[in-house]
Coordinates of C-alpha atoms and ligand atoms in Angstrom, one line a residue:
M1 CA 41.8 31.9 4.4
L2 CA 42.8 31.1 8.0
N3 CA 43.3 34.2 10.1
V4 CA 46.5 34.2 12.2
S5 CA 47.1 37.0 14.7
A6 CA 49.0 37.9 17.8
K7 CA 47.8 38.9 21.3
K8 CA 49.3 39.6 24.7
V9 CA 48.4 37.0 27.3
S10 CA 46.2 39.5 29.2
D11 CA 44.1 40.4 26.2
A12 CA 43.8 36.8 24.8
K13 CA 42.5 34.9 27.8
A14 CA 39.6 32.6 27.1
K15 CA 38.7 34.4 23.8
S16 CA 39.5 31.1 22.0
Q17 CA 38.0 27.7 22.5
T18 CA 41.3 25.8 22.8
L19 CA 44.6 26.6 24.4
V20 CA 47.6 24.9 22.8
L21 CA 50.6 24.2 25.0
F22 CA 53.9 22.6 24.2
A23 CA 56.0 20.1 26.1
H24 CA 59.7 19.9 26.0
K25 CA 62.0 17.0 26.9
S26 CA 64.5 17.8 29.6
G27 CA 66.5 14.7 30.5
A28 CA 64.3 11.8 31.2
T29 CA 61.2 13.9 32.0
S30 CA 59.1 16.3 30.1
T31 CA 58.0 19.8 31.0
I32 CA 55.1 21.8 29.9
P33 CA 56.1 25.5 30.5
G34 CA 52.5 26.8 30.3
L35 CA 51.2 24.7 33.2
N36 CA 52.0 25.1 36.9
K37 CA 52.1 22.2 39.3
T38 CA 48.5 22.3 40.2
E39 CA 47.3 22.5 36.6
L40 CA 49.6 19.7 35.6
G41 CA 48.2 17.7 38.5
K42 CA 44.7 18.3 37.1
V43 CA 45.8 17.1 33.6
H44 CA 47.1 14.0 35.2
E45 CA 43.7 13.5 36.9
I46 CA 42.0 13.9 33.6
T47 CA 44.3 11.5 31.7
G48 CA 44.4 9.1 34.6
K49 CA 48.1 8.7 34.4
E50 CA 51.4 10.6 34.3
L51 CA 52.0 12.2 30.9
E52 CA 54.6 10.5 28.8
F53 CA 56.5 12.8 26.4
D54 CA 56.0 10.3 23.5
D55 CA 52.2 10.3 24.1
L56 CA 52.2 14.0 23.1
K57 CA 54.1 13.6 19.8
K58 CA 50.9 13.5 17.8
G59 CA 49.1 15.9 20.1
L60 CA 46.7 15.2 22.9
F61 CA 43.3 17.0 22.9
L62 CA 41.5 17.4 26.3
R63 CA 37.9 18.4 25.8
G64 CA 35.8 20.5 28.2
H65 CA 37.9 20.7 31.3
N66 CA 38.2 24.5 31.5
L67 CA 41.9 24.4 32.3
N68 CA 43.6 27.8 32.4
G69 CA 40.4 29.5 31.5
Y70 CA 40.0 27.9 28.1
T71 CA 37.3 25.3 27.3
N72 CA 39.7 22.8 25.8
L73 CA 43.4 22.1 26.0
A74 CA 45.8 20.6 23.4
L75 CA 49.2 19.4 24.4
I76 CA 51.9 18.8 21.9
A77 CA 55.5 17.5 22.3
V78 CA 58.3 19.5 20.6
S79 CA 60.4 16.8 19.0
P80 CA 61.9 17.9 15.7
S81 CA 63.3 15.2 13.4
K82 CA 67.1 15.2 12.8
D83 CA 66.4 15.5 9.1
D84 CA 64.6 18.8 9.5
S85 CA 66.1 22.3 9.5
F86 CA 65.4 24.7 12.3
S87 CA 62.3 26.3 10.8
E88 CA 60.9 23.0 9.5
G89 CA 60.2 21.7 13.0
F90 CA 58.0 24.7 13.7
R91 CA 56.3 24.5 10.3
K92 CA 55.3 20.9 11.1
L93 CA 54.1 21.9 14.6
G94 CA 51.9 24.5 13.0
A95 CA 50.4 21.9 10.7
L96 CA 49.8 19.6 13.7
V97 CA 47.9 22.3 15.6
L98 CA 45.7 22.8 12.6
Q99 CA 45.1 19.1 12.2
L100 CA 44.1 18.8 15.9
G101 CA 41.7 21.7 15.4
L102 CA 40.2 20.1 12.3
A103 CA 39.8 16.7 14.0
N104 CA 38.2 18.2 17.0
K105 CA 36.1 20.8 15.1
Q106 CA 37.5 23.8 16.8
E107 CA 36.9 27.3 15.3
S108 CA 39.3 29.3 17.4
M109 CA 42.6 28.3 19.0
A110 CA 45.2 30.1 21.0
I111 CA 48.9 29.0 20.7
D112 CA 51.0 29.7 23.8
L113 CA 54.2 31.1 22.3
E114 CA 56.1 31.1 25.6
S115 CA 55.7 27.3 26.0
L116 CA 56.7 26.8 22.3
C117 CA 59.7 29.0 22.2
K118 CA 61.1 28.4 25.8
G119 CA 63.8 31.0 25.5
Q120 CA 64.3 30.5 21.8
K121 CA 66.0 33.6 20.2
K122 CA 64.9 33.4 16.6
L123 CA 61.3 34.6 17.3
D124 CA 60.7 35.9 13.7
E125 CA 61.7 32.6 12.1
V126 CA 59.6 30.6 14.6
C127 CA 56.5 32.7 14.0
Q128 CA 56.9 32.7 10.2
A129 CA 57.4 28.9 10.1
L130 CA 54.5 28.2 12.5
T131 CA 52.2 30.4 10.5
E132 CA 53.3 28.8 7.3
G133 CA 52.5 25.3 8.8
L134 CA 49.1 26.4 10.0
C135 CA 48.0 28.0 6.7
L136 CA 49.6 25.4 4.4
A137 CA 47.8 22.6 6.4
D138 CA 44.5 24.5 6.0
Y139 CA 44.7 24.1 2.1
R140 CA 42.0 22.1 0.4
Y141 CA 40.7 21.9 -3.1
D142 CA 37.0 21.3 -2.8
E143 CA 35.5 23.5 -5.5
F144 CA 33.7 20.5 -7.0
I145 CA 32.7 18.8 -3.7
T146 CA 29.0 19.3 -3.3
K147 CA 27.9 22.0 -0.8
D148 CA 26.4 19.8 2.0
K149 CA 29.7 18.0 2.7
K150 CA 31.5 21.3 2.9
K151 CA 28.9 22.9 5.3
N152 CA 29.1 20.1 7.8
S153 CA 32.8 20.5 8.5
V154 CA 33.5 23.0 11.3
R155 CA 37.2 24.1 11.0
P156 CA 39.6 26.5 12.5
E157 CA 39.1 30.1 11.4
N158 CA 41.1 32.2 13.9
I159 CA 44.4 31.2 15.5
V160 CA 46.0 33.6 18.0
L161 CA 49.6 33.5 18.9
V162 CA 49.6 34.4 22.6
H163 CA 52.7 36.0 23.9
S164 CA 54.0 37.6 27.1
T165 CA 54.9 41.3 27.3
K166 CA 58.6 40.3 27.3
M167 CA 58.3 39.1 23.7
N168 CA 58.6 41.7 20.9
S169 CA 55.1 41.9 19.4
K170 CA 56.4 43.6 16.2
T171 CA 58.8 40.7 15.5
I172 CA 55.9 38.3 16.0
T173 CA 53.5 40.3 13.8
E174 CA 56.2 40.5 11.1
G175 CA 56.7 36.7 11.2
I176 CA 53.0 36.1 10.9
R177 CA 52.7 38.5 8.0
S178 CA 55.5 36.8 6.0
G179 CA 54.3 33.3 6.8
S180 CA 50.7 34.2 5.9
I181 CA 51.7 35.7 2.5
L182 CA 54.0 32.8 1.6
A183 CA 51.4 30.2 2.5
E184 CA 48.6 32.1 0.7
C185 CA 50.7 32.2 -2.5
V186 CA 51.7 28.5 -2.2
N187 CA 48.0 27.6 -1.7
F188 CA 47.0 29.7 -4.7
S189 CA 49.5 27.9 -6.8
R190 CA 48.4 24.5 -5.4
G191 CA 44.8 25.4 -6.4
L192 CA 46.0 26.0 -10.0
G193 CA 47.8 22.6 -10.0
D194 CA 44.8 20.7 -8.6
A195 CA 42.3 22.3 -11.0
P196 CA 41.7 19.9 -13.9
G197 CA 42.8 20.6 -17.5
N198 CA 39.3 21.6 -18.6
I199 CA 39.3 24.4 -16.0
I200 CA 42.9 25.6 -16.1
T201 CA 43.5 26.0 -19.8
P202 CA 46.4 28.2 -20.9
V203 CA 43.9 31.1 -21.3
A204 CA 42.5 30.5 -17.8
L205 CA 46.0 30.3 -16.3
A206 CA 46.8 33.7 -17.8
N207 CA 43.4 35.2 -16.6
E208 CA 43.9 33.8 -13.1
T209 CA 47.4 35.4 -13.0
V210 CA 46.1 38.8 -14.2
K211 CA 43.3 38.6 -11.5
A212 CA 45.6 37.6 -8.7
A213 CA 48.1 40.3 -9.6
R214 CA 45.6 43.1 -9.2
G215 CA 46.7 45.6 -6.6
T216 CA 50.0 43.9 -5.8
G217 CA 52.3 46.0 -8.0
L218 CA 52.9 43.0 -10.3
K219 CA 52.6 43.9 -14.0
V220 CA 51.2 41.0 -16.1
T221 CA 51.4 40.9 -20.0
V222 CA 49.9 38.1 -21.9
W223 CA 50.8 37.1 -25.4
D224 CA 48.2 35.3 -27.5
K225 CA 48.8 32.7 -30.2
A226 CA 49.2 35.2 -33.0
R227 CA 51.8 37.2 -31.0
I228 CA 53.6 34.0 -30.0
K229 CA 54.0 33.2 -33.7
K230 CA 55.1 36.7 -34.6
E231 CA 57.7 36.6 -31.8
K232 CA 59.2 33.5 -33.4
M233 CA 58.5 31.2 -30.4
G234 CA 58.5 28.1 -32.7
G235 CA 58.5 25.6 -29.8
L236 CA 55.5 27.0 -27.9
F237 CA 53.6 27.5 -31.2
G238 CA 54.6 24.1 -32.5
V239 CA 53.5 22.1 -29.4
N240 CA 50.2 24.0 -29.5
L241 CA 49.6 22.7 -33.1
G242 CA 48.4 19.4 -31.6
G243 CA 45.1 21.1 -30.8
G244 CA 43.2 22.0 -27.7
P245 CA 42.8 25.6 -26.5
D246 CA 45.2 28.3 -27.8
C247 CA 48.6 28.8 -26.2
R248 CA 49.6 31.8 -24.1
F249 CA 52.9 33.3 -23.0
I250 CA 52.6 35.0 -19.5
I251 CA 55.1 37.7 -18.6
M252 CA 55.2 39.0 -15.1
E253 CA 57.3 41.9 -13.9
Y254 CA 57.9 43.4 -10.5
N255 CA 60.2 46.3 -9.8
G256 CA 60.9 46.6 -6.1
A257 CA 64.4 48.0 -6.6
G258 CA 66.0 50.8 -8.6
K259 CA 65.8 50.7 -12.4
S260 CA 69.5 50.0 -12.8
K261 CA 69.3 46.8 -10.8
K262 CA 69.3 43.6 -13.0
P263 CA 66.3 41.4 -12.5
V264 CA 66.1 37.8 -11.2
A265 CA 64.3 35.7 -13.8
F266 CA 62.0 32.8 -13.0
V267 CA 60.7 30.5 -15.8
G268 CA 58.1 27.8 -15.3
K269 CA 56.7 25.1 -17.5
G270 CA 52.9 25.7 -17.9
L271 CA 51.8 22.6 -19.8
T272 CA 48.1 22.5 -18.8
F273 CA 47.7 18.9 -20.0
D274 CA 50.3 16.5 -21.4
S275 CA 48.8 13.6 -23.4
G276 CA 52.2 13.0 -24.9
G277 CA 50.9 14.2 -28.4
I278 CA 51.5 11.7 -31.3
S279 CA 54.0 9.8 -29.0
I280 CA 50.9 9.3 -26.8
K281 CA 51.3 8.3 -23.1
P282 CA 49.7 5.1 -21.7
S283 CA 46.2 5.8 -20.3
Q284 CA 47.1 4.6 -16.8
G285 CA 48.1 7.6 -14.7
M286 CA 47.6 10.1 -17.6
E287 CA 45.2 12.1 -15.4
E288 CA 48.3 13.1 -13.4
M289 CA 49.4 15.2 -16.4
K290 CA 47.0 18.0 -15.3
Y291 CA 49.9 18.8 -12.9
D292 CA 52.3 19.4 -15.8
M293 CA 51.8 23.1 -15.3
C294 CA 53.1 23.1 -11.7
G295 CA 56.4 24.7 -12.7
G296 CA 54.5 27.6 -14.2
A297 CA 52.0 27.8 -11.3
N298 CA 54.9 27.9 -8.8
V299 CA 56.6 30.7 -10.7
I300 CA 53.3 32.6 -10.6
G301 CA 53.1 31.9 -6.9
T302 CA 56.7 33.1 -6.4
L303 CA 56.1 36.4 -8.2
L304 CA 52.9 37.0 -6.3
A305 CA 54.7 36.3 -3.0
I306 CA 57.6 38.7 -3.8
A307 CA 55.2 41.5 -4.8
K308 CA 53.0 41.0 -1.7
L309 CA 56.0 40.9 0.6
K310 CA 57.2 44.1 -1.2
L311 CA 60.7 42.8 -1.5
K312 CA 63.3 45.3 -2.7
V313 CA 64.2 43.3 -5.8
N314 CA 63.5 43.4 -9.5
V315 CA 62.1 40.1 -10.8
I316 CA 60.6 38.8 -14.0
G317 CA 58.4 35.6 -14.3
L318 CA 57.8 33.8 -17.6
V319 CA 55.3 31.0 -18.2
P320 CA 54.9 29.4 -21.6
S321 CA 51.5 27.6 -21.5
T322 CA 49.8 25.1 -23.8
E323 CA 48.3 21.7 -24.0
N324 CA 50.2 18.8 -25.7
M325 CA 47.6 17.0 -27.8
P326 CA 47.6 14.5 -30.7
G327 CA 45.3 16.4 -33.2
P328 CA 45.7 16.2 -37.0
M329 CA 48.0 19.2 -37.1
A330 CA 50.2 17.9 -34.2
N331 CA 54.0 17.6 -34.5
K332 CA 55.0 14.3 -36.0
P333 CA 58.2 12.5 -35.0
G334 CA 60.9 13.9 -37.2
D335 CA 59.4 17.4 -37.6
I336 CA 61.7 20.3 -37.1
L337 CA 60.9 23.4 -35.0
V338 CA 62.9 26.6 -34.8
A339 CA 63.3 28.3 -31.4
R340 CA 63.2 32.1 -30.8
N341 CA 67.0 32.2 -30.6
G342 CA 67.3 30.6 -34.1
K343 CA 68.4 27.1 -33.0
S344 CA 66.6 24.2 -34.8
V345 CA 65.3 21.1 -33.1
E346 CA 64.2 17.7 -34.5
V347 CA 61.2 16.4 -32.6
F348 CA 61.8 12.7 -32.3
N349 CA 59.4 12.2 -29.4
T350 CA 56.5 14.6 -29.1
D351 CA 56.2 13.7 -25.4
A352 CA 59.4 15.6 -24.7
E353 CA 57.5 18.8 -25.2
G354 CA 58.4 20.6 -21.9
R355 CA 61.8 21.5 -23.3
L356 CA 60.3 22.7 -26.5
I357 CA 58.2 25.4 -24.8
L358 CA 60.9 26.2 -22.3
M359 CA 63.5 26.8 -25.1
D360 CA 61.6 29.9 -26.2
A361 CA 61.0 31.1 -22.7
L362 CA 64.7 30.7 -21.8
S363 CA 65.7 32.5 -25.0
Y364 CA 63.4 35.4 -24.1
A365 CA 64.7 35.4 -20.5
S366 CA 68.3 35.7 -21.8
E367 CA 67.4 38.7 -23.9
K368 CA 66.4 40.5 -20.7
K369 CA 70.0 40.1 -19.4
P370 CA 69.0 39.1 -15.9
R371 CA 71.3 38.6 -13.0
V372 CA 70.4 34.9 -12.8
I373 CA 67.8 32.6 -14.3
F374 CA 66.0 29.8 -12.4
D375 CA 63.5 27.5 -14.1
A376 CA 61.1 25.0 -12.7
A377 CA 59.5 22.2 -14.7
T378 CA 57.9 18.8 -14.3
L379 CA 60.3 17.8 -17.0
T380 CA 61.2 14.2 -16.8
G381 CA 60.0 10.8 -15.5
A382 CA 63.7 10.0 -15.1
V383 CA 64.1 12.4 -12.1
V384 CA 61.3 10.5 -10.3
V385 CA 63.3 7.3 -10.8
A386 CA 66.5 9.0 -9.5
L387 CA 65.1 10.9 -6.6
G388 CA 61.6 9.8 -5.9
N389 CA 59.1 12.3 -4.5
S390 CA 61.2 13.9 -1.7
Y391 CA 64.1 15.7 -3.4
T392 CA 63.8 18.2 -6.3
G393 CA 66.7 17.6 -8.8
V394 CA 68.8 20.8 -9.4
F395 CA 71.0 21.2 -12.4
T396 CA 73.7 23.9 -12.7
R397 CA 77.4 23.9 -13.6
D398 CA 77.9 26.9 -11.2
K399 CA 79.1 25.5 -7.9
K400 CA 78.6 28.7 -6.0
L401 CA 75.0 29.0 -7.3
M402 CA 74.4 25.4 -6.2
K403 CA 75.6 26.3 -2.7
D404 CA 73.3 29.3 -2.6
I405 CA 70.3 27.2 -3.8
Q406 CA 71.1 24.6 -1.1
D407 CA 71.2 27.3 1.6
A408 CA 67.9 28.8 0.4
A409 CA 66.2 25.4 0.3
D410 CA 67.4 24.6 3.8
K411 CA 66.1 27.8 5.2
S412 CA 62.7 27.2 3.5
G413 CA 62.5 23.6 4.7
E414 CA 62.5 22.2 1.1
W415 CA 64.7 19.4 -0.2
V416 CA 67.0 19.8 -3.2
W417 CA 69.7 17.5 -4.6
P418 CA 72.5 18.4 -7.0
M419 CA 72.4 16.5 -10.3
P420 CA 75.0 16.2 -13.0
I421 CA 75.2 18.2 -16.2
N422 CA 78.3 18.3 -18.5
D423 CA 79.4 18.4 -22.2
H424 CA 78.7 14.7 -22.7
H425 CA 75.1 15.4 -22.0
V426 CA 75.1 18.2 -24.4
A427 CA 76.7 16.0 -27.1
D428 CA 73.9 13.4 -26.6
M429 CA 71.3 16.0 -27.7
K430 CA 72.9 16.8 -31.1
G431 CA 70.5 16.5 -34.0
T432 CA 71.0 14.8 -37.4
H433 CA 69.2 17.2 -39.7
A434 CA 68.8 20.0 -37.2
D435 CA 71.1 21.6 -34.5
L436 CA 69.5 19.6 -31.7
C437 CA 67.2 16.7 -31.1
N438 CA 64.6 16.8 -28.4
I439 CA 65.6 13.3 -27.0
S440 CA 69.0 11.9 -26.3
S441 CA 70.8 9.5 -28.7
F442 CA 71.8 7.3 -25.7
K443 CA 69.9 5.5 -23.0
G444 CA 69.8 6.8 -19.4
A445 CA 70.6 10.1 -17.7
G446 CA 67.3 11.4 -19.1
S447 CA 67.1 14.3 -16.6
S448 CA 70.6 15.4 -17.3
T449 CA 70.3 15.3 -21.1
A450 CA 67.0 17.3 -20.8
A451 CA 68.8 19.9 -18.7
A452 CA 71.7 20.0 -21.2
F453 CA 69.1 20.7 -23.9
L454 CA 67.7 23.6 -21.9
E455 CA 71.2 25.0 -21.4
Q456 CA 71.5 25.6 -25.1
F457 CA 68.9 28.4 -24.8
V458 CA 70.5 30.3 -21.9
D459 CA 73.2 33.0 -22.6
K460 CA 76.6 31.6 -21.6
D461 CA 77.4 34.5 -19.2
I462 CA 74.1 34.4 -17.3
P463 CA 74.1 32.1 -14.2
W464 CA 71.3 29.5 -14.6
A465 CA 69.9 26.6 -12.6
H466 CA 67.1 24.2 -13.7
F467 CA 64.8 22.6 -11.1
D468 CA 63.2 19.3 -12.2
I469 CA 60.1 19.1 -10.0
A470 CA 58.5 16.1 -11.8
G471 CA 58.7 14.0 -8.5
T472 CA 57.9 16.8 -6.0
A473 CA 55.2 18.9 -7.6
W474 CA 52.5 16.6 -6.2
H475 CA 52.0 13.5 -4.1
I476 CA 54.5 14.5 -1.4
G477 CA 52.0 14.6 1.4
G478 CA 53.2 11.4 3.1
R479 CA 56.5 13.2 3.8
V480 CA 55.4 16.6 5.2
N481 CA 52.3 17.1 7.2
Y482 CA 51.6 20.5 5.7
S483 CA 51.1 19.2 2.2
P484 CA 48.0 17.3 1.0
K485 CA 48.5 13.6 0.8
K486 CA 47.3 13.7 -2.8
G487 CA 47.6 17.0 -4.8
A488 CA 49.8 19.8 -5.8
S489 CA 52.5 20.8 -3.3
G490 CA 53.6 24.3 -4.4
V491 CA 57.2 23.1 -4.1
M492 CA 60.1 25.5 -4.5
I493 CA 58.1 28.7 -4.1
R494 CA 59.5 29.3 -0.6
T495 CA 63.1 28.5 -1.9
F496 CA 62.6 30.8 -4.9
V497 CA 61.5 33.7 -2.7
E498 CA 64.7 33.2 -0.6
L499 CA 66.7 33.1 -3.8
A500 CA 65.1 36.4 -4.9
K501 CA 66.1 38.0 -1.6
K502 CA 69.7 36.7 -2.1
F503 CA 70.1 37.8 -5.7
G504 CA 67.9 40.9 -5.8
Ligands
BES601 N1 55.5 15.8 -18.3 C1 56.4 14.8 -18.6 C2 57.4 14.4 -17.4 C3 56.7 13.8 -16.2 C4 56.7 12.4 -16.1 C5 56.3 14.6 -15.2 C6 56.2 11.8 -15.0 C7 55.8 14.0 -14.1 C8 55.7 12.6 -14.0 C9 57.3 15.1 -19.8 O1 56.7 16.0 -20.7 C10 57.6 13.9 -20.5 O2 56.7 13.2 -20.9 N2 58.9 13.5 -20.5 C11 59.4 12.3 -21.1 C12 60.6 12.6 -21.9 C13 61.1 11.5 -22.8 C14 60.2 11.2 -23.9 C15 62.5 11.8 -23.3 C16 59.6 11.3 -20.0 O3 60.2 11.7 -19.0 O4 59.3 10.1 -20.2
ZN602 ZN1 55.5 15.0 -22.2
ZN603 ZN1 55.2 17.3 -20.0

């Protein structure tokens, strides 16, 4: 993992290969606070022309000129997009620095905070977001890429945030700590998502969670198939009948506050491979269904981050995990399953399996009487049609909760969009020979009817919101530079951590 630290200017000089300075637009001209007139003149000599602000938007790397005592110099324009929140601009700058380091094979870089902040007051937020951007952009899943290729790539290992004595070093270090922990947990979760189905089975997902939780204060309990049956989790057990490895139910608990404080509950869909079952999916694009456990992986990442940040909150994380396969014992269309809370469900389409495993997990969450329940799931293709791969669809009838979610997402630099859920959607999910059916009796609004189905397993007096991350859990790299172009994004972990702070 990339090491980010802080140093005063006097201690840092020339210990890194590259100095990174930032340019700001002031009126028609641009200024680079870290360079005096003579130095700026030198830069102009090197580039052979006056520096245009726009030339620096993607970053300019000047090699081997020993300016300011560093071998190399990188210049970057600060020009946040209007669509981005305050912190998001700095997150993207962090990613840009890392990408310049990667492209130019730099092992150590020093970022001049003074030139970045230019009088900016929210130093903690700046340092946290910058660190997140640096570490998130450093993510790669190359476990199976043969060694030689890996060895040849020199990459940034140490990044120092250089600051003046006027800047509060404790604030800076705190920002770096929070940013590093969050990014580390997002990257861990991305790794689980990118790992193929033959590596991350339900058993492996549970084992990885137990391993990662060691020493963090997070308690992990894992229920095996026999226990799941005994606990009347008819949905999780039923989906697992299709074959493949045994199912697991992962329970994570973290107590950072007093015993009397109600916990915040997070529930995530951990479907390690979704073939569709008997209602089998078309083969084209089926490989993407290894990502069907991203809701679960992101809940695991959230709980790890909360524990490592030592937040003063109580939280529980629940991940039902199985494959959805079409073996001889698999659910057949028309089969009836009974959930933990006693409600019965007709399975008309075995590919609508996410809701079947979540119904048991949400019932279990309700029994714990939490302060609030949030769930994340790659639940419907319909949300991808509605919102594409930029916004996560959020479903809740609680307007105040929606506002809190929106605020938390804005703060985290993540995009959420409120989606409808009402009694009509509930009515559409009524069964004929069971209480409910797992697909709607009408066409359209597939994400809303799925959410309405889930709602039937949450206690009426517990605030609840469902996050459909089918469009945002992977493949969002074209939109943010700190996420891989192809691969798991770790979406909503940062928002969930903010929500835990708010409700804890
Ligand atoms: N895992 C899928 C949803 C999905 C689709 C995630 C595309 C990511 C990208 C889910 O289990 C599923 O197959 N849902 C069905 C529901 C339908 C049968 C009511 C869908 O969306 O087609
Ligand atoms: Zn499915
Ligand atoms: Zn699925």
